[in-house]
PDB file of C-alpha atoms in Angstrom:
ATOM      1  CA  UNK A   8       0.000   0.000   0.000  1.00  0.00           C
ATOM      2  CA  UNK A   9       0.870   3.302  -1.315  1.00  0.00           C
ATOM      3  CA  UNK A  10       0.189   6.324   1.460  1.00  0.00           C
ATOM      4  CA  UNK A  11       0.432   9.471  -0.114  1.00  0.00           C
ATOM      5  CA  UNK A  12       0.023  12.376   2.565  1.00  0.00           C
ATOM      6  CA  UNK A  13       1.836  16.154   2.860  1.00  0.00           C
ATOM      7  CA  UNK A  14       1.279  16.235   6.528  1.00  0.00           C
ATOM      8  CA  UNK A  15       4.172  14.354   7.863  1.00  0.00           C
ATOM      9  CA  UNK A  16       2.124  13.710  11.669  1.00  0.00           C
ATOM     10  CA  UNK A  17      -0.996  12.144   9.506  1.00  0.00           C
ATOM     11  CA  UNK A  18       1.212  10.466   7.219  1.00  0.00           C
ATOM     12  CA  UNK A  19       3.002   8.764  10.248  1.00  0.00           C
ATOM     13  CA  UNK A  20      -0.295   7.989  11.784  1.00  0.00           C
ATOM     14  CA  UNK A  21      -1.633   6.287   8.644  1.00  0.00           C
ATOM     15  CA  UNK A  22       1.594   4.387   8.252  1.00  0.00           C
ATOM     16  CA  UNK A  23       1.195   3.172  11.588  1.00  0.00           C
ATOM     17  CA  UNK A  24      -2.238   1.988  11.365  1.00  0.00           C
ATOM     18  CA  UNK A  25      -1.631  -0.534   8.197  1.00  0.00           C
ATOM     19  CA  UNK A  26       1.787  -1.498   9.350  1.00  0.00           C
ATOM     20  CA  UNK A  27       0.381  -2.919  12.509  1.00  0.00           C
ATOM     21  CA  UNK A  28      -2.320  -4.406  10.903  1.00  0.00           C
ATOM     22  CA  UNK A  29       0.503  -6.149   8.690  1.00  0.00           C
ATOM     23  CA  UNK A  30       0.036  -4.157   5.670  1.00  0.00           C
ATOM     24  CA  UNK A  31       3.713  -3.698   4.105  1.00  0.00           C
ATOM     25  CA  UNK A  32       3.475   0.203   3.195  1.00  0.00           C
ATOM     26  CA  UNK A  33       5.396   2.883   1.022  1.00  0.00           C
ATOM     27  CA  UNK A  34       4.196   6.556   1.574  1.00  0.00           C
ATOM     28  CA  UNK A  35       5.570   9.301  -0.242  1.00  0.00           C
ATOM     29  CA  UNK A  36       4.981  13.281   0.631  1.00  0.00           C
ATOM     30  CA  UNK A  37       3.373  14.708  -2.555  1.00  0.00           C
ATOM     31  CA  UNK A  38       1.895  13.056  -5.747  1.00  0.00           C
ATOM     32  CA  UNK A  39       5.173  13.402  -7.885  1.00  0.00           C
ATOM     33  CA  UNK A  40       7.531  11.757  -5.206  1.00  0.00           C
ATOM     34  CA  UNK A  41       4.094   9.126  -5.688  1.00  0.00           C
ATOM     35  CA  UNK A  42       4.902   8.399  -9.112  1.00  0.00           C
ATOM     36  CA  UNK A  43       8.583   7.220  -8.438  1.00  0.00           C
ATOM     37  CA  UNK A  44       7.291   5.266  -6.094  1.00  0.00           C
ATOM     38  CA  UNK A  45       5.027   3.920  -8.390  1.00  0.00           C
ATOM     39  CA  UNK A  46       7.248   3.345 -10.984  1.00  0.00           C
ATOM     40  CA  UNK A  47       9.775   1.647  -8.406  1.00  0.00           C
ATOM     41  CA  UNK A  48       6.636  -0.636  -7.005  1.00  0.00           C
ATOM     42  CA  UNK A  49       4.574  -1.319  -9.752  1.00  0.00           C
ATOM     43  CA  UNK A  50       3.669  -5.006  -9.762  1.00  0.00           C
ATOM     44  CA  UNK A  51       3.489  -5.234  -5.934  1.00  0.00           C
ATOM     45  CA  UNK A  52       1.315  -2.477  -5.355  1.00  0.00           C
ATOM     46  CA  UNK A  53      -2.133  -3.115  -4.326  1.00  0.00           C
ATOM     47  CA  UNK A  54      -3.733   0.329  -3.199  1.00  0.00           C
ATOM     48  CA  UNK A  55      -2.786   3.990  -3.242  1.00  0.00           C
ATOM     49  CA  UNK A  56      -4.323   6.165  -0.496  1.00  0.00           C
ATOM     50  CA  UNK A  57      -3.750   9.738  -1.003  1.00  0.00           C
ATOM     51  CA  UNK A  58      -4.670  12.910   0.440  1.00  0.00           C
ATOM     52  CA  UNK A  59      -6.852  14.993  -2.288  1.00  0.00           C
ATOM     53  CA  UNK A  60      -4.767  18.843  -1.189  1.00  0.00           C
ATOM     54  CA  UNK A  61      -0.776  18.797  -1.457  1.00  0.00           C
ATOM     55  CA  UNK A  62       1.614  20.917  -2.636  1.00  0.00           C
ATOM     56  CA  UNK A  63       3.459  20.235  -6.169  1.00  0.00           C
ATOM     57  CA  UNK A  64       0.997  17.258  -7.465  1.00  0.00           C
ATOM     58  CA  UNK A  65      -2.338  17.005  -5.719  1.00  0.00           C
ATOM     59  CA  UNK A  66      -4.678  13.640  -4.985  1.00  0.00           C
ATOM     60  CA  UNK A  67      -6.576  14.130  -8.527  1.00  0.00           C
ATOM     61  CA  UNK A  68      -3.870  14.858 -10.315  1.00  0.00           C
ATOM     62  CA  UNK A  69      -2.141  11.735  -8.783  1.00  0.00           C
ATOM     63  CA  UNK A  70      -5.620   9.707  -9.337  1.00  0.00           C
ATOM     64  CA  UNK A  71      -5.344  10.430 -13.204  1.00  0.00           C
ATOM     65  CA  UNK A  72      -1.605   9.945 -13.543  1.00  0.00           C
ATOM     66  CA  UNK A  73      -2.240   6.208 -11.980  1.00  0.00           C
ATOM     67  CA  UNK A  74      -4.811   5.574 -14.488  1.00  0.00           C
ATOM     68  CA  UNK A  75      -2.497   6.301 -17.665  1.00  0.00           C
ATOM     69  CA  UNK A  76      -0.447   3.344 -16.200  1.00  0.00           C
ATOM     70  CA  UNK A  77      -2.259   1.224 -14.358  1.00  0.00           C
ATOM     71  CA  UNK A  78      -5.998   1.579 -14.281  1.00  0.00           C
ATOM     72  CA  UNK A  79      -6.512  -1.583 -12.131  1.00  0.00           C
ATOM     73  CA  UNK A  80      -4.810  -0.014  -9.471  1.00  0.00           C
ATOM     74  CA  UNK A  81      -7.421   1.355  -6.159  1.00  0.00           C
ATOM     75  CA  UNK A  82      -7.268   4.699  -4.900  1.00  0.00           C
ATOM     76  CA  UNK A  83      -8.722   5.740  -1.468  1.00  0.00           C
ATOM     77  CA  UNK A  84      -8.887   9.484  -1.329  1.00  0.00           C
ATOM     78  CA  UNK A  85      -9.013  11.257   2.107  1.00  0.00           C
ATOM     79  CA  UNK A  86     -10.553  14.582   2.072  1.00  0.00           C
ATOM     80  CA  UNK A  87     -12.598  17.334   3.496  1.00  0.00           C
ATOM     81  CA  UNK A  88     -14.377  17.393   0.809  1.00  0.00           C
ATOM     82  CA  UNK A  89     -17.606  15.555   0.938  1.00  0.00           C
ATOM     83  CA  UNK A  90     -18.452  12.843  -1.677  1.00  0.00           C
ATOM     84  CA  UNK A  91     -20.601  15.192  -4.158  1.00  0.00           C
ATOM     85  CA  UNK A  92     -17.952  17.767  -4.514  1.00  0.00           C
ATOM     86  CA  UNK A  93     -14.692  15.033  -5.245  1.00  0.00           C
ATOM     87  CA  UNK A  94     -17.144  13.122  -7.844  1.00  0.00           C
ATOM     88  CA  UNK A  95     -17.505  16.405  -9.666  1.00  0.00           C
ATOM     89  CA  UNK A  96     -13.814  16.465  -9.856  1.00  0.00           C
ATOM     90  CA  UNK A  97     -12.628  16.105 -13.237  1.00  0.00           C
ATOM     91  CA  UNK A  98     -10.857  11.783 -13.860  1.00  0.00           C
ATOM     92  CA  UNK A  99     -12.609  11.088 -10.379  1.00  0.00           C
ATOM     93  CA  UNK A 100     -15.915   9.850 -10.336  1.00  0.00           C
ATOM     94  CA  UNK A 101     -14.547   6.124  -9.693  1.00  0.00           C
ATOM     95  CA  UNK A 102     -12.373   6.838  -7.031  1.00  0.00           C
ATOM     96  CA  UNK A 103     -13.213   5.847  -3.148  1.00  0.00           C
ATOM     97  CA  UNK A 104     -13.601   8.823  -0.917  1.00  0.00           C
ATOM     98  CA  UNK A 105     -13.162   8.748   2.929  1.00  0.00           C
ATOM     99  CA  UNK A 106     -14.245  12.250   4.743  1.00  0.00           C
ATOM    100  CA  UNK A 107     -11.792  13.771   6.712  1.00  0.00           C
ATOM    101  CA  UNK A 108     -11.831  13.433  10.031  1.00  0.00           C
ATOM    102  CA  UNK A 109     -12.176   9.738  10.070  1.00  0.00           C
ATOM    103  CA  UNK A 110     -11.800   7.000  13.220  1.00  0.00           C
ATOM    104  CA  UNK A 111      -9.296   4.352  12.738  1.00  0.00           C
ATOM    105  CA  UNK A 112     -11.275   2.114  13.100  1.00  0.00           C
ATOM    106  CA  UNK A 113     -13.794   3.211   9.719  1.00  0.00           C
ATOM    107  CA  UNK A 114     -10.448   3.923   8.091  1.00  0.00           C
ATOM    108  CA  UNK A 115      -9.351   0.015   8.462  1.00  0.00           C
ATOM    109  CA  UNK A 116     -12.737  -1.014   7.701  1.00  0.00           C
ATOM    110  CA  UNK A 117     -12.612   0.980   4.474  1.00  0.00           C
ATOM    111  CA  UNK A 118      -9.159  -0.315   3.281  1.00  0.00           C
ATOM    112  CA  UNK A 119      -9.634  -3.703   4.003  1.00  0.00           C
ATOM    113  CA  UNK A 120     -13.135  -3.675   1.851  1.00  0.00           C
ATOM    114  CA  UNK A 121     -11.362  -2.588  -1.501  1.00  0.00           C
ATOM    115  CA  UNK A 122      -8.611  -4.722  -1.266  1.00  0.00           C
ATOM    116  CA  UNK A 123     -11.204  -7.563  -0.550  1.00  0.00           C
ATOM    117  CA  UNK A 124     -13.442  -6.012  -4.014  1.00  0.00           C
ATOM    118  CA  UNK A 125     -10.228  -6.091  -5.817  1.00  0.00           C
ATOM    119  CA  UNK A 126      -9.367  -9.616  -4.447  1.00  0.00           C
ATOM    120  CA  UNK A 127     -12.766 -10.857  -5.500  1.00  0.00           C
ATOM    121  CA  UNK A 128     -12.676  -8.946  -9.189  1.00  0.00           C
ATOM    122  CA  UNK A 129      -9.080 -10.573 -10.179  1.00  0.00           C
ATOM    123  CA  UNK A 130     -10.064 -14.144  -9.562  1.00  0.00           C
TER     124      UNK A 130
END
């Protein structure tokens, strides 16, 4: 898992959370450091979740860059932005959304149900 966050506290947090649930992550501070990552991690990777507001490459930006390459490829986008206003975003209509602020707990939830979908949609 890909976790793609400017703030370095939520980043750590979020890293922290999947690691300990056994999740190997990568995380990465802006959507262009992302796409080396990417490009580095390609096969392995089984989810990006990004933050939608960064500096130098934002969340939908990042969203449509990872469908050029790999359009099988899950993206959970955290946000304050509520559902209605990301889906009008231009490229991201498909993406999962999770509303900032979120409990750990929903967060876990949420990540473990699209890796499941994609699980169940490859086989």
């Amino acid at each position: 898992i890909l976790v793609v966050e400017d703030e370095q506290q939520v980043r750590t947090l979020i890293v922290r959370l999947l690691e300990k649930r056994g999740y190997r992550v990568l995380q990465a501070e802006n959507g262009r450091q992302a796409l080396e990552v990417i490009q580095d991690a390609l096969p392995e990777l089984s989810l990006v979740i990004t933050d939608l507001v960064m500096p130098e490459m934002g969340g939908a930006a990042l969203v449509r860059e990872i469908g050029k390459v790999r359009s099988d490829l899950p993206c959970l986008c955290m946000t304050g932005y509520s559902q209605e206003e990301v889906a009008s975003m231009d490229g991201m209509h498909s993406t999962s959304i999770i509303e900032k602020p979120f409990s750990p707990a929903i967060f876990l939830e949420r990540v473990q149900s699209i890796l499941n979908e994609r699980a169940n949609s490859s086989s």
